[in-house]
PDB file of C-alpha atoms in Angstrom:
ATOM      1  CA  MET N   1      -7.153 -18.566 -20.920  1.00 43.00           C
ATOM      2  CA  VAL N   2      -8.862 -18.249 -17.552  1.00 42.00           C
ATOM      3  CA  THR N   3      -7.657 -15.084 -15.847  1.00 46.00           C
ATOM      4  CA  THR N   4      -6.973 -14.576 -12.143  1.00 46.00           C
ATOM      5  CA  ALA N   5     -10.021 -12.317 -11.922  1.00 43.00           C
ATOM      6  CA  ASP N   6     -12.196 -15.013 -13.553  1.00 44.00           C
ATOM      7  CA  ARG N   7     -10.971 -17.552 -11.022  1.00 46.00           C
ATOM      8  CA  MET N   8     -11.814 -15.259  -8.103  1.00 44.00           C
ATOM      9  CA  VAL N   9     -15.327 -14.679  -9.433  1.00 42.00           C
ATOM     10  CA  THR N  10     -15.838 -18.405  -9.961  1.00 44.00           C
ATOM     11  CA  GLU N  11     -14.484 -19.421  -6.580  1.00 52.00           C
ATOM     12  CA  HIS N  12     -16.310 -16.806  -4.517  1.00 50.00           C
ATOM     13  CA  PRO N  13     -20.027 -16.137  -5.053  1.00 48.00           C
ATOM     14  CA  ALA N  14     -20.981 -12.528  -5.709  1.00 52.00           C
ATOM     15  CA  GLU N  15     -22.791 -12.222  -2.383  1.00 76.00           C
ATOM     16  CA  VAL N  16     -19.584 -12.919  -0.428  1.00 83.00           C
ATOM     17  CA  LEU N  17     -17.868  -9.560  -0.108  1.00 90.00           C
ATOM     18  CA  PRO N  18     -14.063  -9.417   0.124  1.00 95.00           C
ATOM     19  CA  LYS N  19     -12.567  -8.590   3.476  1.00 96.00           C
ATOM     20  CA  LEU N  20      -9.862  -6.704   1.591  1.00 97.00           C
ATOM     21  CA  GLU N  21      -9.700  -5.531  -2.011  1.00 97.00           C
ATOM     22  CA  VAL N  22      -6.650  -3.985  -3.670  1.00 97.00           C
ATOM     23  CA  THR N  23      -7.032  -2.177  -6.983  1.00 97.00           C
ATOM     24  CA  ASP N  24      -4.230  -0.925  -9.246  1.00 96.00           C
ATOM     25  CA  LEU N  25      -1.842  -0.523  -6.322  1.00 96.00           C
ATOM     26  CA  SER N  26       1.653   0.814  -6.953  1.00 96.00           C
ATOM     27  CA  ILE N  27       4.228   1.636  -4.260  1.00 96.00           C
ATOM     28  CA  SER N  28       7.349   3.783  -4.503  1.00 95.00           C
ATOM     29  CA  TYR N  29      10.180   4.967  -2.271  1.00 95.00           C
ATOM     30  CA  GLY N  30      11.207   8.292  -3.719  1.00 93.00           C
ATOM     31  CA  ASN N  31      11.815   7.641  -7.413  1.00 91.00           C
ATOM     32  CA  THR N  32      12.157   3.879  -6.951  1.00 93.00           C
ATOM     33  CA  ASN N  33       9.072   1.833  -7.745  1.00 93.00           C
ATOM     34  CA  VAL N  34       8.794  -1.377  -5.709  1.00 95.00           C
ATOM     35  CA  LEU N  35       5.313  -2.618  -6.673  1.00 95.00           C
ATOM     36  CA  SER N  36       3.182  -1.950  -9.733  1.00 95.00           C
ATOM     37  CA  GLY N  37      -0.397  -2.695 -10.723  1.00 95.00           C
ATOM     38  CA  ILE N  38      -1.369  -5.016  -7.880  1.00 96.00           C
ATOM     39  CA  ASN N  39      -4.970  -6.266  -8.039  1.00 97.00           C
ATOM     40  CA  LEU N  40      -6.252  -8.866  -5.595  1.00 96.00           C
ATOM     41  CA  LYS N  41      -9.030  -9.788  -3.201  1.00 97.00           C
ATOM     42  CA  VAL N  42      -8.743 -11.441   0.195  1.00 97.00           C
ATOM     43  CA  MET N  43     -11.906 -13.217   1.283  1.00 97.00           C
ATOM     44  CA  PRO N  44     -13.277 -13.543   4.839  1.00 96.00           C
ATOM     45  CA  ASN N  45     -11.811 -16.323   6.998  1.00 96.00           C
ATOM     46  CA  GLU N  46      -9.219 -17.440   4.513  1.00 97.00           C
ATOM     47  CA  ILE N  47      -5.480 -17.639   4.918  1.00 98.00           C
ATOM     48  CA  PHE N  48      -4.093 -15.765   1.945  1.00 98.00           C
ATOM     49  CA  GLY N  49      -0.449 -16.607   1.313  1.00 97.00           C
ATOM     50  CA  ILE N  50       2.097 -14.367  -0.378  1.00 97.00           C
ATOM     51  CA  ILE N  51       5.357 -15.919  -1.533  1.00 96.00           C
ATOM     52  CA  GLY N  52       8.290 -14.540  -3.474  1.00 94.00           C
ATOM     53  CA  PRO N  53      12.019 -13.805  -3.190  1.00 92.00           C
ATOM     54  CA  ALA N  54      13.566 -10.938  -1.257  1.00 88.00           C
ATOM     55  CA  ASN N  55      12.898  -7.434  -2.622  1.00 89.00           C
ATOM     56  CA  ALA N  56       9.684  -8.535  -4.321  1.00 93.00           C
ATOM     57  CA  GLY N  57       7.715  -5.840  -2.457  1.00 92.00           C
ATOM     58  CA  LYS N  58       5.899  -8.117   0.003  1.00 94.00           C
ATOM     59  CA  THR N  59       6.604  -6.160   3.211  1.00 93.00           C
ATOM     60  CA  SER N  60       5.874  -2.819   1.533  1.00 94.00           C
ATOM     61  CA  PHE N  61       2.546  -4.269   0.438  1.00 95.00           C
ATOM     62  CA  LEU N  62       1.613  -5.111   4.028  1.00 95.00           C
ATOM     63  CA  LYS N  63       2.608  -1.656   5.261  1.00 93.00           C
ATOM     64  CA  VAL N  64       0.222   0.034   2.851  1.00 94.00           C
ATOM     65  CA  LEU N  65      -2.702  -2.183   3.866  1.00 94.00           C
ATOM     66  CA  ASN N  66      -2.939  -0.657   7.336  1.00 89.00           C
ATOM     67  CA  ARG N  67      -1.488   2.723   6.316  1.00 91.00           C
ATOM     68  CA  MET N  68       1.918   2.325   7.909  1.00 89.00           C
ATOM     69  CA  ASP N  69       3.168   4.298   4.915  1.00 87.00           C
ATOM     70  CA  THR N  70       2.310   7.381   6.977  1.00 87.00           C
ATOM     71  CA  PHE N  71       5.399   6.636   9.109  1.00 89.00           C
ATOM     72  CA  ASP N  72       7.731   6.958   6.112  1.00 89.00           C
ATOM     73  CA  SER N  73       7.719  10.295   4.306  1.00 89.00           C
ATOM     74  CA  ASN N  74       9.694   8.735   1.443  1.00 92.00           C
ATOM     75  CA  MET N  75       7.028   6.094   0.795  1.00 94.00           C
ATOM     76  CA  SER N  76       4.079   6.762  -1.493  1.00 92.00           C
ATOM     77  CA  PHE N  77       1.397   4.715  -3.176  1.00 92.00           C
ATOM     78  CA  GLU N  78      -1.268   4.997  -5.825  1.00 94.00           C
ATOM     79  CA  GLY N  79      -4.410   2.953  -6.247  1.00 95.00           C
ATOM     80  CA  ASP N  80      -7.098   1.884  -3.808  1.00 94.00           C
ATOM     81  CA  VAL N  81      -7.275  -0.397  -0.788  1.00 96.00           C
ATOM     82  CA  SER N  82     -10.756  -1.238   0.518  1.00 95.00           C
ATOM     83  CA  PHE N  83     -11.309  -2.900   3.873  1.00 95.00           C
ATOM     84  CA  ASN N  84     -14.864  -4.073   4.567  1.00 94.00           C
ATOM     85  CA  GLY N  85     -15.880  -2.032   1.535  1.00 93.00           C
ATOM     86  CA  LEU N  86     -14.367   1.229   2.842  1.00 92.00           C
ATOM     87  CA  ASN N  87     -11.503   3.004   1.107  1.00 93.00           C
ATOM     88  CA  THR N  88      -8.694   3.051   3.688  1.00 92.00           C
ATOM     89  CA  ARG N  89      -7.192   6.134   2.088  1.00 87.00           C
ATOM     90  CA  LYS N  90     -10.257   8.146   3.091  1.00 87.00           C
ATOM     91  CA  LEU N  91     -10.368   6.975   6.706  1.00 86.00           C
ATOM     92  CA  ARG N  92      -9.198   9.634   9.142  1.00 84.00           C
ATOM     93  CA  ASN N  93      -8.892   7.450  12.245  1.00 87.00           C
ATOM     94  CA  LEU N  94      -5.828   5.413  11.325  1.00 86.00           C
ATOM     95  CA  TYR N  95      -5.473   4.073  14.883  1.00 84.00           C
ATOM     96  CA  ALA N  96      -8.908   2.468  14.548  1.00 86.00           C
ATOM     97  CA  LEU N  97      -7.906   1.019  11.170  1.00 89.00           C
ATOM     98  CA  ARG N  98      -4.710  -0.470  12.588  1.00 88.00           C
ATOM     99  CA  SER N  99      -6.645  -2.011  15.455  1.00 87.00           C
ATOM    100  CA  ARG N 100      -8.760  -3.840  12.873  1.00 92.00           C
ATOM    101  CA  ILE N 101      -5.750  -4.810  10.731  1.00 95.00           C
ATOM    102  CA  GLY N 102      -3.024  -6.221  12.978  1.00 92.00           C
ATOM    103  CA  VAL N 103       0.485  -6.940  11.751  1.00 91.00           C
ATOM    104  CA  VAL N 104       3.346  -9.074  13.096  1.00 90.00           C
ATOM    105  CA  PHE N 105       6.768  -8.461  11.562  1.00 85.00           C
ATOM    106  CA  PRO N 106       9.651 -10.973  11.212  1.00 81.00           C
ATOM    107  CA  LEU N 107      11.658 -10.184  14.331  1.00 72.00           C
ATOM    108  CA  PRO N 108       9.663  -9.986  17.563  1.00 69.00           C
ATOM    109  CA  VAL N 109       9.792  -6.549  19.165  1.00 69.00           C
ATOM    110  CA  GLY N 110       8.976  -6.921  22.831  1.00 65.00           C
ATOM    111  CA  LEU N 111       8.003  -3.665  24.484  1.00 76.00           C
ATOM    112  CA  PRO N 112      10.058  -2.861  27.639  1.00 88.00           C
ATOM    113  CA  LEU N 113       7.111  -4.005  29.728  1.00 93.00           C
ATOM    114  CA  THR N 114       6.008  -7.079  31.612  1.00 96.00           C
ATOM    115  CA  ILE N 115       4.400  -9.948  29.743  1.00 96.00           C
ATOM    116  CA  TYR N 116       1.055  -8.850  31.158  1.00 97.00           C
ATOM    117  CA  GLU N 117       1.456  -5.206  30.131  1.00 95.00           C
ATOM    118  CA  ASN N 118       2.660  -6.136  26.636  1.00 94.00           C
ATOM    119  CA  VAL N 119      -0.784  -7.616  26.013  1.00 96.00           C
ATOM    120  CA  ALA N 120      -2.811  -5.194  28.144  1.00 96.00           C
ATOM    121  CA  LEU N 121      -1.352  -2.025  26.599  1.00 93.00           C
ATOM    122  CA  SER N 122      -3.655  -1.741  23.583  1.00 91.00           C
ATOM    123  CA  PRO N 123      -6.866  -2.485  25.529  1.00 93.00           C
ATOM    124  CA  ARG N 124      -5.809   0.172  28.062  1.00 93.00           C
ATOM    125  CA  LEU N 125      -5.244   2.695  25.273  1.00 87.00           C
ATOM    126  CA  MET N 126      -8.684   1.825  23.889  1.00 86.00           C
ATOM    127  CA  GLY N 127     -10.303   2.620  27.238  1.00 89.00           C
ATOM    128  CA  THR N 128     -10.430  -0.661  29.160  1.00 91.00           C
ATOM    129  CA  LYS N 129      -9.716   0.169  32.812  1.00 91.00           C
ATOM    130  CA  SER N 130     -11.178  -2.740  34.753  1.00 95.00           C
ATOM    131  CA  LYS N 131      -8.485  -5.070  36.104  1.00 94.00           C
ATOM    132  CA  VAL N 132     -10.908  -7.982  35.796  1.00 96.00           C
ATOM    133  CA  GLU N 133     -11.543  -7.228  32.116  1.00 96.00           C
ATOM    134  CA  LEU N 134      -7.826  -6.799  31.437  1.00 96.00           C
ATOM    135  CA  ASP N 135      -7.063 -10.106  33.158  1.00 96.00           C
ATOM    136  CA  ILE N 136      -9.594 -11.843  30.912  1.00 97.00           C
ATOM    137  CA  ILE N 137      -8.170 -10.226  27.766  1.00 96.00           C
ATOM    138  CA  VAL N 138      -4.570 -11.065  28.668  1.00 97.00           C
ATOM    139  CA  GLU N 139      -5.358 -14.690  29.435  1.00 97.00           C
ATOM    140  CA  ARG N 140      -7.489 -15.118  26.313  1.00 95.00           C
ATOM    141  CA  CYS N 141      -4.876 -13.614  23.988  1.00 95.00           C
ATOM    142  CA  LEU N 142      -1.999 -15.573  25.493  1.00 96.00           C
ATOM    143  CA  MET N 143      -4.033 -18.765  25.203  1.00 93.00           C
ATOM    144  CA  ARG N 144      -4.894 -18.027  21.576  1.00 90.00           C
ATOM    145  CA  ALA N 145      -1.188 -17.475  20.897  1.00 90.00           C
ATOM    146  CA  ALA N 146      -0.332 -20.822  22.573  1.00 88.00           C
ATOM    147  CA  LEU N 147       1.753 -19.068  25.220  1.00 93.00           C
ATOM    148  CA  TRP N 148      -0.420 -19.025  28.355  1.00 96.00           C
ATOM    149  CA  ASP N 149       0.735 -22.322  29.850  1.00 94.00           C
ATOM    150  CA  GLU N 150       4.379 -21.256  29.557  1.00 95.00           C
ATOM    151  CA  VAL N 151       4.045 -17.805  31.163  1.00 97.00           C
ATOM    152  CA  LYS N 152       0.968 -17.826  33.407  1.00 96.00           C
ATOM    153  CA  ASP N 153       3.133 -18.022  36.546  1.00 96.00           C
ATOM    154  CA  ARG N 154       5.432 -15.140  35.547  1.00 96.00           C
ATOM    155  CA  LEU N 155       3.197 -12.521  33.970  1.00 97.00           C
ATOM    156  CA  ASN N 156       5.061  -9.787  35.840  1.00 96.00           C
ATOM    157  CA  SER N 157       8.390 -10.734  34.263  1.00 95.00           C
ATOM    158  CA  LEU N 158       9.767  -8.661  31.414  1.00 94.00           C
ATOM    159  CA  GLY N 159       8.620  -9.856  27.997  1.00 92.00           C
ATOM    160  CA  SER N 160      12.140  -9.234  26.693  1.00 90.00           C
ATOM    161  CA  LEU N 161      13.421 -12.080  28.881  1.00 91.00           C
ATOM    162  CA  LEU N 162      11.403 -14.673  26.978  1.00 92.00           C
ATOM    163  CA  SER N 163      12.990 -16.902  24.342  1.00 88.00           C
ATOM    164  CA  GLY N 164      12.822 -15.833  20.705  1.00 84.00           C
ATOM    165  CA  GLY N 165       9.919 -18.153  19.946  1.00 85.00           C
ATOM    166  CA  GLN N 166       8.041 -17.033  23.029  1.00 89.00           C
ATOM    167  CA  GLN N 167       8.590 -13.376  22.146  1.00 90.00           C
ATOM    168  CA  GLN N 168       7.181 -14.010  18.692  1.00 87.00           C
ATOM    169  CA  ARG N 169       4.064 -15.556  20.202  1.00 90.00           C
ATOM    170  CA  LEU N 170       3.860 -12.627  22.652  1.00 93.00           C
ATOM    171  CA  THR N 171       3.888 -10.300  19.650  1.00 91.00           C
ATOM    172  CA  ILE N 172       0.997 -12.278  18.165  1.00 92.00           C
ATOM    173  CA  ALA N 173      -0.867 -12.099  21.494  1.00 94.00           C
ATOM    174  CA  ARG N 174      -0.334  -8.333  21.527  1.00 93.00           C
ATOM    175  CA  ALA N 175      -1.775  -8.065  18.016  1.00 93.00           C
ATOM    176  CA  LEU N 176      -4.753 -10.213  19.044  1.00 94.00           C
ATOM    177  CA  SER N 177      -5.460  -7.946  22.036  1.00 94.00           C
ATOM    178  CA  GLN N 178      -6.968  -5.448  19.602  1.00 91.00           C
ATOM    179  CA  ASP N 179      -9.447  -8.037  18.271  1.00 91.00           C
ATOM    180  CA  PRO N 180      -8.349  -7.591  14.653  1.00 94.00           C
ATOM    181  CA  GLU N 181     -10.530  -8.716  11.775  1.00 95.00           C
ATOM    182  CA  LEU N 182      -7.454  -9.146   9.591  1.00 97.00           C
ATOM    183  CA  LEU N 183      -4.119 -10.416  10.914  1.00 96.00           C
ATOM    184  CA  MET N 184      -1.022 -10.028   8.741  1.00 96.00           C
ATOM    185  CA  LEU N 185       2.154 -11.994   9.456  1.00 95.00           C
ATOM    186  CA  ASP N 186       5.425 -11.177   7.728  1.00 94.00           C
ATOM    187  CA  GLU N 187       7.952 -14.028   7.871  1.00 89.00           C
ATOM    188  CA  PHE N 188       7.003 -14.879  11.452  1.00 85.00           C
ATOM    189  CA  SER N 189       9.213 -17.979  11.501  1.00 82.00           C
ATOM    190  CA  ILE N 190      12.538 -16.327  10.600  1.00 79.00           C
ATOM    191  CA  ALA N 191      13.728 -16.189  14.232  1.00 71.00           C
ATOM    192  CA  VAL N 192      11.717 -19.161  15.481  1.00 78.00           C
ATOM    193  CA  ASP N 193      12.786 -22.792  15.863  1.00 83.00           C
ATOM    194  CA  PRO N 194      10.950 -25.492  13.850  1.00 87.00           C
ATOM    195  CA  VAL N 195       8.968 -26.811  16.817  1.00 86.00           C
ATOM    196  CA  THR N 196       7.678 -23.344  17.728  1.00 83.00           C
ATOM    197  CA  THR N 197       6.963 -22.664  14.053  1.00 87.00           C
ATOM    198  CA  MET N 198       4.662 -25.676  13.936  1.00 89.00           C
ATOM    199  CA  ARG N 199       2.934 -24.527  17.137  1.00 87.00           C
ATOM    200  CA  ILE N 200       2.286 -21.098  15.635  1.00 88.00           C
ATOM    201  CA  GLU N 201       1.011 -22.714  12.433  1.00 92.00           C
ATOM    202  CA  ASP N 202      -1.502 -24.671  14.538  1.00 91.00           C
ATOM    203  CA  VAL N 203      -2.526 -21.382  16.164  1.00 89.00           C
ATOM    204  CA  LEU N 204      -3.119 -19.805  12.750  1.00 93.00           C
ATOM    205  CA  LYS N 205      -5.332 -22.697  11.658  1.00 93.00           C
ATOM    206  CA  GLU N 206      -7.516 -22.053  14.710  1.00 91.00           C
ATOM    207  CA  LEU N 207      -7.500 -18.270  14.309  1.00 92.00           C
ATOM    208  CA  LYS N 208      -8.737 -18.642  10.736  1.00 94.00           C
ATOM    209  CA  LYS N 209     -12.133 -19.591  12.186  1.00 93.00           C
ATOM    210  CA  GLU N 210     -12.400 -16.115  13.727  1.00 92.00           C
ATOM    211  CA  MET N 211     -10.541 -13.809  11.366  1.00 95.00           C
ATOM    212  CA  THR N 212      -8.862 -13.395   7.997  1.00 97.00           C
ATOM    213  CA  ILE N 213      -5.096 -13.916   7.752  1.00 97.00           C
ATOM    214  CA  ILE N 214      -2.502 -12.730   5.256  1.00 98.00           C
ATOM    215  CA  LEU N 215       0.666 -14.793   5.532  1.00 97.00           C
ATOM    216  CA  VAL N 216       3.877 -13.602   3.882  1.00 96.00           C
ATOM    217  CA  THR N 217       6.465 -16.362   3.859  1.00 93.00           C
ATOM    218  CA  ASN N 218       9.677 -17.318   2.086  1.00 87.00           C
ATOM    219  CA  LEU N 219       8.971 -20.940   3.052  1.00 90.00           C
ATOM    220  CA  VAL N 220       6.921 -22.188   0.138  1.00 92.00           C
ATOM    221  CA  GLN N 221       5.999 -25.397   1.949  1.00 93.00           C
ATOM    222  CA  GLN N 222       4.614 -23.294   4.812  1.00 94.00           C
ATOM    223  CA  ALA N 223       2.315 -21.586   2.317  1.00 95.00           C
ATOM    224  CA  ARG N 224       1.268 -25.003   1.058  1.00 95.00           C
ATOM    225  CA  ARG N 225       0.451 -26.177   4.588  1.00 95.00           C
ATOM    226  CA  LEU N 226      -1.536 -23.095   5.594  1.00 96.00           C
ATOM    227  CA  ALA N 227      -2.802 -20.947   2.731  1.00 97.00           C
ATOM    228  CA  ASP N 228      -6.116 -21.388   0.951  1.00 97.00           C
ATOM    229  CA  ARG N 229      -4.915 -19.248  -1.937  1.00 97.00           C
ATOM    230  CA  THR N 230      -1.433 -17.975  -2.679  1.00 96.00           C
ATOM    231  CA  ALA N 231      -0.084 -14.995  -4.597  1.00 96.00           C
ATOM    232  CA  PHE N 232       3.394 -15.040  -6.131  1.00 96.00           C
ATOM    233  CA  PHE N 233       5.231 -11.694  -6.046  1.00 96.00           C
ATOM    234  CA  LEU N 234       8.331 -11.186  -8.172  1.00 95.00           C
ATOM    235  CA  ALA N 235      10.283  -8.006  -8.943  1.00 92.00           C
ATOM    236  CA  GLY N 236       7.442  -5.706  -7.943  1.00 93.00           C
ATOM    237  CA  GLU N 237       4.750  -7.647  -9.784  1.00 95.00           C
ATOM    238  CA  CYS N 238       2.002  -9.994  -8.651  1.00 96.00           C
ATOM    239  CA  VAL N 239       2.675 -12.737 -11.173  1.00 94.00           C
ATOM    240  CA  GLU N 240      -0.404 -14.809 -10.349  1.00 94.00           C
ATOM    241  CA  ILE N 241      -2.891 -15.860  -7.687  1.00 95.00           C
ATOM    242  CA  GLU N 242      -4.125 -19.435  -7.484  1.00 94.00           C
ATOM    243  CA  ASN N 243      -5.624 -21.958  -5.131  1.00 95.00           C
ATOM    244  CA  THR N 244      -2.559 -23.044  -3.190  1.00 95.00           C
ATOM    245  CA  GLU N 245      -2.784 -26.713  -4.045  1.00 92.00           C
ATOM    246  CA  ASP N 246      -3.016 -25.842  -7.741  1.00 89.00           C
ATOM    247  CA  LEU N 247       0.296 -23.986  -7.499  1.00 88.00           C
ATOM    248  CA  PHE N 248       1.979 -27.003  -5.973  1.00 87.00           C
ATOM    249  CA  THR N 249       0.574 -29.504  -8.435  1.00 86.00           C
ATOM    250  CA  GLY N 250       1.824 -27.678 -11.493  1.00 77.00           C
ATOM    251  CA  ASN N 251      -1.379 -25.833 -12.441  1.00 79.00           C
ATOM    252  CA  THR N 252       0.343 -22.466 -12.719  1.00 81.00           C
ATOM    253  CA  GLN N 253      -0.213 -19.822 -15.362  1.00 79.00           C
ATOM    254  CA  ASP N 254       3.386 -18.610 -15.400  1.00 87.00           C
ATOM    255  CA  GLU N 255       6.610 -20.628 -15.661  1.00 89.00           C
ATOM    256  CA  ARG N 256       8.296 -18.227 -13.223  1.00 91.00           C
ATOM    257  CA  THR N 257       5.934 -19.366 -10.461  1.00 89.00           C
ATOM    258  CA  LEU N 258       6.828 -23.017 -11.021  1.00 87.00           C
ATOM    259  CA  GLY N 259      10.521 -22.138 -11.151  1.00 90.00           C
ATOM    260  CA  TYR N 260      10.329 -20.400  -7.784  1.00 91.00           C
ATOM    261  CA  ILE N 261       8.338 -23.147  -6.120  1.00 91.00           C
ATOM    262  CA  GLU N 262      10.763 -25.776  -7.407  1.00 86.00           C
ATOM    263  CA  GLY N 263      13.718 -23.772  -6.086  1.00 84.00           C
ATOM    264  CA  ARG N 264      15.288 -22.950  -9.431  1.00 84.00           C
ATOM    265  CA  PHE N 265      15.715 -19.334  -8.274  1.00 78.00           C
ATOM    266  CA  GLY N 266      14.971 -17.117  -5.272  1.00 67.00           C
TER     267      GLY N 266
END
């Protein structure tokens, strides 16, 4: 049988280094283990989908990738995470790491700031002081998040006054203001209407040209539309990783994957 590791070697030449590599990763909260033995590679400029039912460990996985586990004293992990070939566990400047690995969580959290300052905050913290430079960054990020045309005449309004879909795109613009190399999205469409969801999906297809994306979604058809490869998480285990189209055409290695995709559970 062809293993997941064999498929990754076959599909990606040796000279193409992974953007992210996870080795023997296990995550626990106190004495409760939520993920065990996760091994995967995310390649440059791909959209890597992660699907699976609730409590499969997907969000915890994302938190460990940019070391958000440091915010939770009850959370611990074992194993290695390498980003651009560097072990993230050995990096001391976690702020710099998080600026390279951006994350957008399910419910948009607008800072109590204007639309402009929501996007300009991170560049300011990183030392950008020029109003001209900040204007360019804000416009570029809002355009990349497909929000500029809707807010360009009210940048001094509070971001919290935007609609849910607009706030979600503002959150994406804020993440993009740090020029991440890897953007992680966790169920971004939970609080977003279908039309806005499709707009954000179009944004992600464009962003893929510039960065790598990890997309966690409970919408299996969304993974099919966007992801190059997809991992199926179930009960703290990564059941398998395949080319996305293979998963949806029945070429799965595990019956549980097919059962989830077909809606028989989850």
